[in-house]
PDB file of C-alpha atoms in Angstrom:
ATOM      1  CA  UNK A  20       3.809  16.535  88.485  1.00  0.00           C
ATOM      2  CA  UNK A  21       0.795  18.806  88.543  1.00  0.00           C
ATOM      3  CA  UNK A  22      -2.867  18.373  89.457  1.00  0.00           C
ATOM      4  CA  UNK A  23      -5.337  20.069  87.134  1.00  0.00           C
ATOM      5  CA  UNK A  24      -8.935  19.985  85.973  1.00  0.00           C
ATOM      6  CA  UNK A  25      -9.559  17.555  83.108  1.00  0.00           C
ATOM      7  CA  UNK A  26     -10.696  18.864  79.736  1.00  0.00           C
ATOM      8  CA  UNK A  27     -12.792  17.179  77.054  1.00  0.00           C
ATOM      9  CA  UNK A  28      -9.587  16.523  75.114  1.00  0.00           C
ATOM     10  CA  UNK A  29      -8.273  14.447  78.050  1.00  0.00           C
ATOM     11  CA  UNK A  30     -11.183  11.991  78.018  1.00  0.00           C
ATOM     12  CA  UNK A  31      -9.599   9.404  75.667  1.00  0.00           C
ATOM     13  CA  UNK A  32      -6.525   9.220  77.927  1.00  0.00           C
ATOM     14  CA  UNK A  33      -8.732   8.900  81.030  1.00  0.00           C
ATOM     15  CA  UNK A  34     -10.756   6.072  79.488  1.00  0.00           C
ATOM     16  CA  UNK A  35      -7.557   4.262  78.486  1.00  0.00           C
ATOM     17  CA  UNK A  36      -6.172   4.544  82.026  1.00  0.00           C
ATOM     18  CA  UNK A  37      -9.444   3.274  83.514  1.00  0.00           C
ATOM     19  CA  UNK A  38      -9.603   0.222  81.229  1.00  0.00           C
ATOM     20  CA  UNK A  39      -6.077  -0.699  82.350  1.00  0.00           C
ATOM     21  CA  UNK A  40      -6.525   0.147  86.031  1.00  0.00           C
ATOM     22  CA  UNK A  41      -9.791  -1.790  86.363  1.00  0.00           C
ATOM     23  CA  UNK A  42      -8.994  -4.682  84.026  1.00  0.00           C
ATOM     24  CA  UNK A  43      -8.888  -7.181  86.914  1.00  0.00           C
ATOM     25  CA  UNK A  44     -11.157  -5.340  89.366  1.00  0.00           C
ATOM     26  CA  UNK A  45     -13.936  -7.550  90.749  1.00  0.00           C
ATOM     27  CA  UNK A  46     -16.516  -4.765  91.008  1.00  0.00           C
ATOM     28  CA  UNK A  47     -15.955  -3.808  87.379  1.00  0.00           C
ATOM     29  CA  UNK A  48     -16.303  -7.476  86.484  1.00  0.00           C
ATOM     30  CA  UNK A  49     -19.884  -7.240  87.770  1.00  0.00           C
ATOM     31  CA  UNK A  50     -20.493  -3.888  86.051  1.00  0.00           C
ATOM     32  CA  UNK A  51     -18.910  -4.984  82.754  1.00  0.00           C
ATOM     33  CA  UNK A  52     -19.087  -8.787  82.738  1.00  0.00           C
ATOM     34  CA  UNK A  53     -18.286  -9.007  79.029  1.00  0.00           C
ATOM     35  CA  UNK A  54     -15.518  -6.395  78.914  1.00  0.00           C
ATOM     36  CA  UNK A  55     -12.870  -8.949  77.954  1.00  0.00           C
ATOM     37  CA  UNK A  56     -14.935  -9.953  74.919  1.00  0.00           C
ATOM     38  CA  UNK A  57     -15.885  -6.405  73.966  1.00  0.00           C
ATOM     39  CA  UNK A  58     -13.050  -4.145  75.152  1.00  0.00           C
ATOM     40  CA  UNK A  59     -14.042  -1.362  72.755  1.00  0.00           C
ATOM     41  CA  UNK A  60     -17.521  -1.250  74.345  1.00  0.00           C
ATOM     42  CA  UNK A  61     -15.963  -1.058  77.821  1.00  0.00           C
ATOM     43  CA  UNK A  62     -13.737   1.800  76.664  1.00  0.00           C
ATOM     44  CA  UNK A  63     -16.600   3.637  74.946  1.00  0.00           C
ATOM     45  CA  UNK A  64     -18.845   3.471  78.013  1.00  0.00           C
ATOM     46  CA  UNK A  65     -16.137   5.058  80.156  1.00  0.00           C
ATOM     47  CA  UNK A  66     -15.238   7.605  77.477  1.00  0.00           C
ATOM     48  CA  UNK A  67     -18.827   8.806  77.150  1.00  0.00           C
ATOM     49  CA  UNK A  68     -19.292   8.929  80.926  1.00  0.00           C
ATOM     50  CA  UNK A  69     -16.231  11.155  81.340  1.00  0.00           C
ATOM     51  CA  UNK A  70     -17.314  13.394  78.452  1.00  0.00           C
ATOM     52  CA  UNK A  71     -20.681  13.841  80.185  1.00  0.00           C
ATOM     53  CA  UNK A  72     -19.043  14.698  83.512  1.00  0.00           C
ATOM     54  CA  UNK A  73     -16.881  17.394  81.912  1.00  0.00           C
ATOM     55  CA  UNK A  74     -19.998  19.358  80.875  1.00  0.00           C
ATOM     56  CA  UNK A  75     -22.246  18.677  83.913  1.00  0.00           C
ATOM     57  CA  UNK A  76     -22.515  21.296  86.678  1.00  0.00           C
ATOM     58  CA  UNK A  77     -21.168  20.095  90.021  1.00  0.00           C
ATOM     59  CA  UNK A  78     -19.259  17.197  88.455  1.00  0.00           C
ATOM     60  CA  UNK A  79     -15.493  17.331  88.195  1.00  0.00           C
ATOM     61  CA  UNK A  80     -12.558  15.258  87.001  1.00  0.00           C
ATOM     62  CA  UNK A  81      -9.113  16.080  88.342  1.00  0.00           C
ATOM     63  CA  UNK A  82      -6.012  14.485  86.850  1.00  0.00           C
ATOM     64  CA  UNK A  83      -2.331  14.117  87.614  1.00  0.00           C
ATOM     65  CA  UNK A  84      -0.044  15.054  84.755  1.00  0.00           C
ATOM     66  CA  UNK A  85       3.681  14.488  84.619  1.00  0.00           C
ATOM     67  CA  UNK A  86       5.973  17.404  83.843  1.00  0.00           C
ATOM     68  CA  UNK A  87       9.649  17.802  82.996  1.00  0.00           C
ATOM     69  CA  UNK A  88      10.704  17.430  86.633  1.00  0.00           C
ATOM     70  CA  UNK A  89       9.283  13.902  86.844  1.00  0.00           C
ATOM     71  CA  UNK A  90      10.851  10.622  85.860  1.00  0.00           C
ATOM     72  CA  UNK A  91       8.566  10.138  82.911  1.00  0.00           C
ATOM     73  CA  UNK A  92       9.061   6.478  82.239  1.00  0.00           C
ATOM     74  CA  UNK A  93       8.764   3.833  84.921  1.00  0.00           C
ATOM     75  CA  UNK A  94      10.577   0.486  84.368  1.00  0.00           C
ATOM     76  CA  UNK A  95       7.195  -1.118  83.678  1.00  0.00           C
ATOM     77  CA  UNK A  96       6.268   1.489  81.086  1.00  0.00           C
ATOM     78  CA  UNK A  97       9.652   1.185  79.388  1.00  0.00           C
ATOM     79  CA  UNK A  98       9.156  -2.557  79.147  1.00  0.00           C
ATOM     80  CA  UNK A  99       5.781  -2.013  77.484  1.00  0.00           C
ATOM     81  CA  UNK A 100       7.123   0.631  75.160  1.00  0.00           C
ATOM     82  CA  UNK A 101       4.778   3.201  76.732  1.00  0.00           C
ATOM     83  CA  UNK A 102       5.129   6.785  77.815  1.00  0.00           C
ATOM     84  CA  UNK A 103       2.205   8.136  79.813  1.00  0.00           C
ATOM     85  CA  UNK A 104       1.706  11.869  80.326  1.00  0.00           C
ATOM     86  CA  UNK A 105      -1.607  11.772  82.196  1.00  0.00           C
ATOM     87  CA  UNK A 106      -1.044   9.074  84.805  1.00  0.00           C
ATOM     88  CA  UNK A 107      -3.987   9.257  87.222  1.00  0.00           C
ATOM     89  CA  UNK A 108      -7.383  10.850  87.727  1.00  0.00           C
ATOM     90  CA  UNK A 109     -10.291  11.070  90.143  1.00  0.00           C
ATOM     91  CA  UNK A 110     -13.952  11.901  89.566  1.00  0.00           C
ATOM     92  CA  UNK A 111     -16.203  13.823  91.949  1.00  0.00           C
ATOM     93  CA  UNK A 112     -19.873  14.815  92.195  1.00  0.00           C
ATOM     94  CA  UNK A 113     -20.979  17.647  94.489  1.00  0.00           C
ATOM     95  CA  UNK A 114     -24.616  17.298  95.559  1.00  0.00           C
ATOM     96  CA  UNK A 115     -27.013  18.957  97.971  1.00  0.00           C
ATOM     97  CA  UNK A 116     -25.642  22.317  96.883  1.00  0.00           C
ATOM     98  CA  UNK A 117     -26.915  25.594  95.482  1.00  0.00           C
ATOM     99  CA  UNK A 118     -26.281  26.562  91.874  1.00  0.00           C
ATOM    100  CA  UNK A 119     -23.615  28.951  93.099  1.00  0.00           C
ATOM    101  CA  UNK A 120     -21.865  26.183  95.041  1.00  0.00           C
ATOM    102  CA  UNK A 121     -22.073  23.801  92.073  1.00  0.00           C
ATOM    103  CA  UNK A 122     -20.516  26.466  89.862  1.00  0.00           C
ATOM    104  CA  UNK A 123     -17.387  26.377  92.036  1.00  0.00           C
ATOM    105  CA  UNK A 124     -16.935  22.777  90.931  1.00  0.00           C
ATOM    106  CA  UNK A 125     -18.057  23.019  87.334  1.00  0.00           C
ATOM    107  CA  UNK A 126     -19.918  26.103  86.154  1.00  0.00           C
ATOM    108  CA  UNK A 127     -22.645  25.701  83.562  1.00  0.00           C
ATOM    109  CA  UNK A 128     -22.729  27.521  80.229  1.00  0.00           C
ATOM    110  CA  UNK A 129     -24.697  27.577  76.995  1.00  0.00           C
ATOM    111  CA  UNK A 130     -21.944  25.583  75.309  1.00  0.00           C
ATOM    112  CA  UNK A 131     -22.072  22.890  77.992  1.00  0.00           C
ATOM    113  CA  UNK A 132     -25.851  22.655  77.770  1.00  0.00           C
ATOM    114  CA  UNK A 133     -25.576  22.088  74.012  1.00  0.00           C
ATOM    115  CA  UNK A 134     -22.850  19.483  74.549  1.00  0.00           C
ATOM    116  CA  UNK A 135     -24.979  17.625  77.126  1.00  0.00           C
ATOM    117  CA  UNK A 136     -27.877  17.541  74.693  1.00  0.00           C
ATOM    118  CA  UNK A 137     -25.675  16.241  71.882  1.00  0.00           C
ATOM    119  CA  UNK A 138     -24.213  13.556  74.150  1.00  0.00           C
ATOM    120  CA  UNK A 139     -27.738  12.537  75.149  1.00  0.00           C
ATOM    121  CA  UNK A 140     -28.839  12.222  71.512  1.00  0.00           C
ATOM    122  CA  UNK A 141     -25.706  10.268  70.640  1.00  0.00           C
ATOM    123  CA  UNK A 142     -26.398   7.917  73.547  1.00  0.00           C
ATOM    124  CA  UNK A 143     -29.985   7.316  72.457  1.00  0.00           C
ATOM    125  CA  UNK A 144     -28.872   6.663  68.879  1.00  0.00           C
ATOM    126  CA  UNK A 145     -26.117   4.274  69.992  1.00  0.00           C
ATOM    127  CA  UNK A 146     -28.494   2.365  72.283  1.00  0.00           C
ATOM    128  CA  UNK A 147     -30.716   1.641  69.285  1.00  0.00           C
ATOM    129  CA  UNK A 148     -28.159   1.081  66.549  1.00  0.00           C
ATOM    130  CA  UNK A 149     -25.350  -0.553  68.553  1.00  0.00           C
ATOM    131  CA  UNK A 150     -26.140  -1.254  72.216  1.00  0.00           C
ATOM    132  CA  UNK A 151     -23.165  -1.578  74.544  1.00  0.00           C
ATOM    133  CA  UNK A 152     -22.338  -5.277  74.831  1.00  0.00           C
ATOM    134  CA  UNK A 153     -19.957  -5.097  77.775  1.00  0.00           C
ATOM    135  CA  UNK A 154     -22.081  -3.401  80.429  1.00  0.00           C
ATOM    136  CA  UNK A 155     -24.633  -4.665  82.945  1.00  0.00           C
ATOM    137  CA  UNK A 156     -26.859  -1.662  83.629  1.00  0.00           C
ATOM    138  CA  UNK A 157     -28.771  -3.685  86.223  1.00  0.00           C
ATOM    139  CA  UNK A 158     -25.617  -4.288  88.273  1.00  0.00           C
ATOM    140  CA  UNK A 159     -24.568  -0.623  88.093  1.00  0.00           C
ATOM    141  CA  UNK A 160     -28.029   0.637  89.067  1.00  0.00           C
ATOM    142  CA  UNK A 161     -28.284  -1.826  91.956  1.00  0.00           C
ATOM    143  CA  UNK A 162     -24.835  -0.757  93.186  1.00  0.00           C
ATOM    144  CA  UNK A 163     -25.704   2.953  93.092  1.00  0.00           C
ATOM    145  CA  UNK A 164     -29.088   2.429  94.778  1.00  0.00           C
ATOM    146  CA  UNK A 165     -27.419   0.623  97.678  1.00  0.00           C
ATOM    147  CA  UNK A 166     -24.597   3.171  97.901  1.00  0.00           C
ATOM    148  CA  UNK A 167     -26.942   6.178  98.135  1.00  0.00           C
ATOM    149  CA  UNK A 168     -29.091   4.400 100.748  1.00  0.00           C
ATOM    150  CA  UNK A 169     -25.987   3.865 102.885  1.00  0.00           C
ATOM    151  CA  UNK A 170     -24.982   7.528 102.450  1.00  0.00           C
ATOM    152  CA  UNK A 171     -28.460   8.566 103.613  1.00  0.00           C
ATOM    153  CA  UNK A 172     -28.112   6.478 106.785  1.00  0.00           C
ATOM    154  CA  UNK A 173     -25.707   9.143 108.116  1.00  0.00           C
ATOM    155  CA  UNK A 174     -26.617  12.831 108.551  1.00  0.00           C
ATOM    156  CA  UNK A 175     -25.446  15.503 106.095  1.00  0.00           C
ATOM    157  CA  UNK A 176     -26.860  18.559 104.350  1.00  0.00           C
ATOM    158  CA  UNK A 177     -24.503  18.486 101.378  1.00  0.00           C
ATOM    159  CA  UNK A 178     -21.860  16.007 100.270  1.00  0.00           C
ATOM    160  CA  UNK A 179     -19.082  15.160  97.874  1.00  0.00           C
ATOM    161  CA  UNK A 180     -19.156  11.784  96.132  1.00  0.00           C
ATOM    162  CA  UNK A 181     -15.645  10.503  95.445  1.00  0.00           C
ATOM    163  CA  UNK A 182     -16.646   8.323  92.511  1.00  0.00           C
ATOM    164  CA  UNK A 183     -13.474   7.000  90.927  1.00  0.00           C
ATOM    165  CA  UNK A 184      -9.743   6.925  91.548  1.00  0.00           C
ATOM    166  CA  UNK A 185      -7.669   5.401  88.745  1.00  0.00           C
ATOM    167  CA  UNK A 186      -3.887   5.261  88.345  1.00  0.00           C
ATOM    168  CA  UNK A 187      -2.114   3.914  85.276  1.00  0.00           C
ATOM    169  CA  UNK A 188      -0.755   0.476  86.324  1.00  0.00           C
ATOM    170  CA  UNK A 189       2.801   1.429  85.327  1.00  0.00           C
ATOM    171  CA  UNK A 190       2.690   4.434  87.687  1.00  0.00           C
ATOM    172  CA  UNK A 191       1.033   3.019  90.776  1.00  0.00           C
ATOM    173  CA  UNK A 192       2.506   3.323  94.274  1.00  0.00           C
ATOM    174  CA  UNK A 193       4.249   6.594  93.420  1.00  0.00           C
ATOM    175  CA  UNK A 194       2.006   8.959  95.371  1.00  0.00           C
ATOM    176  CA  UNK A 195      -0.289  10.037  92.540  1.00  0.00           C
ATOM    177  CA  UNK A 196      -3.423   8.610  94.174  1.00  0.00           C
ATOM    178  CA  UNK A 197      -2.384  10.240  97.450  1.00  0.00           C
ATOM    179  CA  UNK A 198      -2.194  13.638  95.749  1.00  0.00           C
ATOM    180  CA  UNK A 199      -5.749  13.277  94.439  1.00  0.00           C
ATOM    181  CA  UNK A 200      -6.889  12.260  97.916  1.00  0.00           C
ATOM    182  CA  UNK A 201      -5.330  15.478  99.207  1.00  0.00           C
ATOM    183  CA  UNK A 202      -7.336  17.502  96.694  1.00  0.00           C
ATOM    184  CA  UNK A 203     -10.515  15.742  97.843  1.00  0.00           C
ATOM    185  CA  UNK A 204      -9.689  16.371 101.502  1.00  0.00           C
ATOM    186  CA  UNK A 205      -8.945  20.031 100.976  1.00  0.00           C
ATOM    187  CA  UNK A 206     -12.138  20.700  99.012  1.00  0.00           C
ATOM    188  CA  UNK A 207     -14.253  18.920 101.643  1.00  0.00           C
ATOM    189  CA  UNK A 208     -12.543  20.920 104.384  1.00  0.00           C
ATOM    190  CA  UNK A 209     -13.007  24.205 102.521  1.00  0.00           C
ATOM    191  CA  UNK A 210     -16.768  23.599 102.133  1.00  0.00           C
ATOM    192  CA  UNK A 211     -17.265  21.755 105.460  1.00  0.00           C
ATOM    193  CA  UNK A 212     -18.952  18.779 103.790  1.00  0.00           C
ATOM    194  CA  UNK A 213     -18.477  15.023 104.190  1.00  0.00           C
ATOM    195  CA  UNK A 214     -17.065  12.811 101.442  1.00  0.00           C
ATOM    196  CA  UNK A 215     -18.573   9.450 100.508  1.00  0.00           C
ATOM    197  CA  UNK A 216     -16.979   6.753  98.391  1.00  0.00           C
ATOM    198  CA  UNK A 217     -16.660   3.024  97.872  1.00  0.00           C
ATOM    199  CA  UNK A 218     -13.439   1.067  97.813  1.00  0.00           C
ATOM    200  CA  UNK A 219     -11.941  -1.776  95.859  1.00  0.00           C
ATOM    201  CA  UNK A 220      -9.671  -4.191  97.717  1.00  0.00           C
ATOM    202  CA  UNK A 221      -6.654  -2.415  96.213  1.00  0.00           C
ATOM    203  CA  UNK A 222      -7.864   1.078  97.069  1.00  0.00           C
ATOM    204  CA  UNK A 223      -9.160   0.407 100.603  1.00  0.00           C
ATOM    205  CA  UNK A 224      -5.798   0.789 102.437  1.00  0.00           C
ATOM    206  CA  UNK A 225      -5.249   4.228 100.839  1.00  0.00           C
ATOM    207  CA  UNK A 226      -8.715   5.393 101.841  1.00  0.00           C
ATOM    208  CA  UNK A 227      -8.412   4.134 105.418  1.00  0.00           C
ATOM    209  CA  UNK A 228      -4.959   5.683 105.742  1.00  0.00           C
ATOM    210  CA  UNK A 229      -6.456   9.030 104.744  1.00  0.00           C
ATOM    211  CA  UNK A 230      -9.251   9.037 107.311  1.00  0.00           C
ATOM    212  CA  UNK A 231     -12.036   7.045 105.639  1.00  0.00           C
ATOM    213  CA  UNK A 232     -14.424   5.246 108.001  1.00  0.00           C
ATOM    214  CA  UNK A 233     -16.476   2.292 106.820  1.00  0.00           C
ATOM    215  CA  UNK A 234     -20.216   2.936 107.234  1.00  0.00           C
ATOM    216  CA  UNK A 235     -21.706  -0.010 105.354  1.00  0.00           C
ATOM    217  CA  UNK A 236     -21.286  -2.537 102.584  1.00  0.00           C
ATOM    218  CA  UNK A 237     -22.785  -2.895  99.140  1.00  0.00           C
ATOM    219  CA  UNK A 238     -23.605  -6.471  98.161  1.00  0.00           C
ATOM    220  CA  UNK A 239     -23.268  -7.364  94.504  1.00  0.00           C
ATOM    221  CA  UNK A 240     -25.285 -10.486  93.871  1.00  0.00           C
ATOM    222  CA  UNK A 241     -23.908 -13.576  92.217  1.00  0.00           C
ATOM    223  CA  UNK A 242     -24.316 -13.422  88.449  1.00  0.00           C
ATOM    224  CA  UNK A 243     -24.401 -16.204  85.875  1.00  0.00           C
ATOM    225  CA  UNK A 244     -23.099 -14.902  82.549  1.00  0.00           C
ATOM    226  CA  UNK A 245     -23.236 -16.625  79.196  1.00  0.00           C
ATOM    227  CA  UNK A 246     -20.298 -15.415  77.125  1.00  0.00           C
ATOM    228  CA  UNK A 247     -20.369 -15.526  73.349  1.00  0.00           C
ATOM    229  CA  UNK A 248     -18.495 -18.526  71.993  1.00  0.00           C
ATOM    230  CA  UNK A 249     -18.425 -20.294  75.390  1.00  0.00           C
ATOM    231  CA  UNK A 250     -20.408 -23.469  75.946  1.00  0.00           C
ATOM    232  CA  UNK A 251     -20.447 -23.157  79.754  1.00  0.00           C
ATOM    233  CA  UNK A 252     -21.775 -20.114  81.631  1.00  0.00           C
ATOM    234  CA  UNK A 253     -19.440 -18.115  83.885  1.00  0.00           C
ATOM    235  CA  UNK A 254     -20.326 -17.461  87.507  1.00  0.00           C
ATOM    236  CA  UNK A 255     -19.445 -14.117  89.076  1.00  0.00           C
ATOM    237  CA  UNK A 256     -19.246 -14.633  92.831  1.00  0.00           C
ATOM    238  CA  UNK A 257     -21.159 -12.534  95.362  1.00  0.00           C
ATOM    239  CA  UNK A 258     -19.063  -9.487  96.243  1.00  0.00           C
ATOM    240  CA  UNK A 259     -19.139  -7.053  99.158  1.00  0.00           C
ATOM    241  CA  UNK A 260     -17.817  -3.520  98.629  1.00  0.00           C
ATOM    242  CA  UNK A 261     -17.083  -1.216 101.589  1.00  0.00           C
ATOM    243  CA  UNK A 262     -18.694   2.227 101.620  1.00  0.00           C
ATOM    244  CA  UNK A 263     -16.706   4.922 103.420  1.00  0.00           C
ATOM    245  CA  UNK A 264     -17.280   8.390 104.808  1.00  0.00           C
ATOM    246  CA  UNK A 265     -14.667  11.061 105.376  1.00  0.00           C
ATOM    247  CA  UNK A 266     -15.489  14.102 107.467  1.00  0.00           C
ATOM    248  CA  UNK A 267     -13.976  17.549 106.995  1.00  0.00           C
ATOM    249  CA  UNK A 268     -11.779  17.010 110.055  1.00  0.00           C
ATOM    250  CA  UNK A 269      -9.991  13.973 108.611  1.00  0.00           C
ATOM    251  CA  UNK A 270      -6.711  15.908 108.725  1.00  0.00           C
ATOM    252  CA  UNK A 271      -5.547  18.872 110.803  1.00  0.00           C
ATOM    253  CA  UNK A 272      -6.496  22.377 109.559  1.00  0.00           C
ATOM    254  CA  UNK A 273      -2.798  23.175 109.202  1.00  0.00           C
ATOM    255  CA  UNK A 274      -2.207  20.214 106.910  1.00  0.00           C
ATOM    256  CA  UNK A 275      -5.305  20.945 104.840  1.00  0.00           C
ATOM    257  CA  UNK A 276      -4.404  24.608 104.436  1.00  0.00           C
ATOM    258  CA  UNK A 277      -0.945  23.558 103.317  1.00  0.00           C
ATOM    259  CA  UNK A 278      -2.538  21.259 100.747  1.00  0.00           C
ATOM    260  CA  UNK A 279      -4.660  24.138  99.488  1.00  0.00           C
ATOM    261  CA  UNK A 280      -1.611  26.357  99.070  1.00  0.00           C
ATOM    262  CA  UNK A 281       0.207  23.597  97.170  1.00  0.00           C
ATOM    263  CA  UNK A 282      -2.745  23.000  94.866  1.00  0.00           C
ATOM    264  CA  UNK A 283      -3.144  26.735  94.224  1.00  0.00           C
ATOM    265  CA  UNK A 284       0.537  26.954  93.283  1.00  0.00           C
ATOM    266  CA  UNK A 285       0.075  24.320  90.602  1.00  0.00           C
TER     267      UNK A 285
END
């Protein structure tokens, strides 16, 4: 396996993994309450978000890719007739940084500026001609507002937001998420900045095991959703999501330097 920076050409695979990984996630149920009715809209939202991140300074997607030394097909994947090459990814946003520091994560260029503008225009056009039917922008905005307020309750001058960790369901519990956590830990250590993130029930044990400390909770309010073709509305229960902070000392310097050497070798 190898860890590498995601490219624009990887975005369809990333969106596919995310739709599978978060199909039963309760937070994503609040963010995309109609995703089961409009799966293509759910996929397209994620696809466009990842495309935007690829061309935005300071934003980064790292993925885990299988190579010839790996057992390519898990029993689950074989049963589904699948073969996944990209099996996991994580998204990051570096903030409170200079342009030079942001460039270390994702340097800007004329081509990226043009791509951002085109993505913006495409988004405006789509919002008018065919609005996304799966998403609840209100729920996402409320979630982010609460998350950033909790981040601000602890001191920092710059930070790394660990936004998303997704592993293909057929390849979970094989250390791929742990490898992406190692990348996050090494980068935070190298720049002496804290990491902030939120955790699903499935992801919380991994985060706590790797030094995350809970600093607050986001509360997603109960929602009543009327689904197309359903006579009775659906209630989404109130949900609390832990917010965590990792500091640069979450692992020993020796371990982090070893991680850096391993990542550089890949």
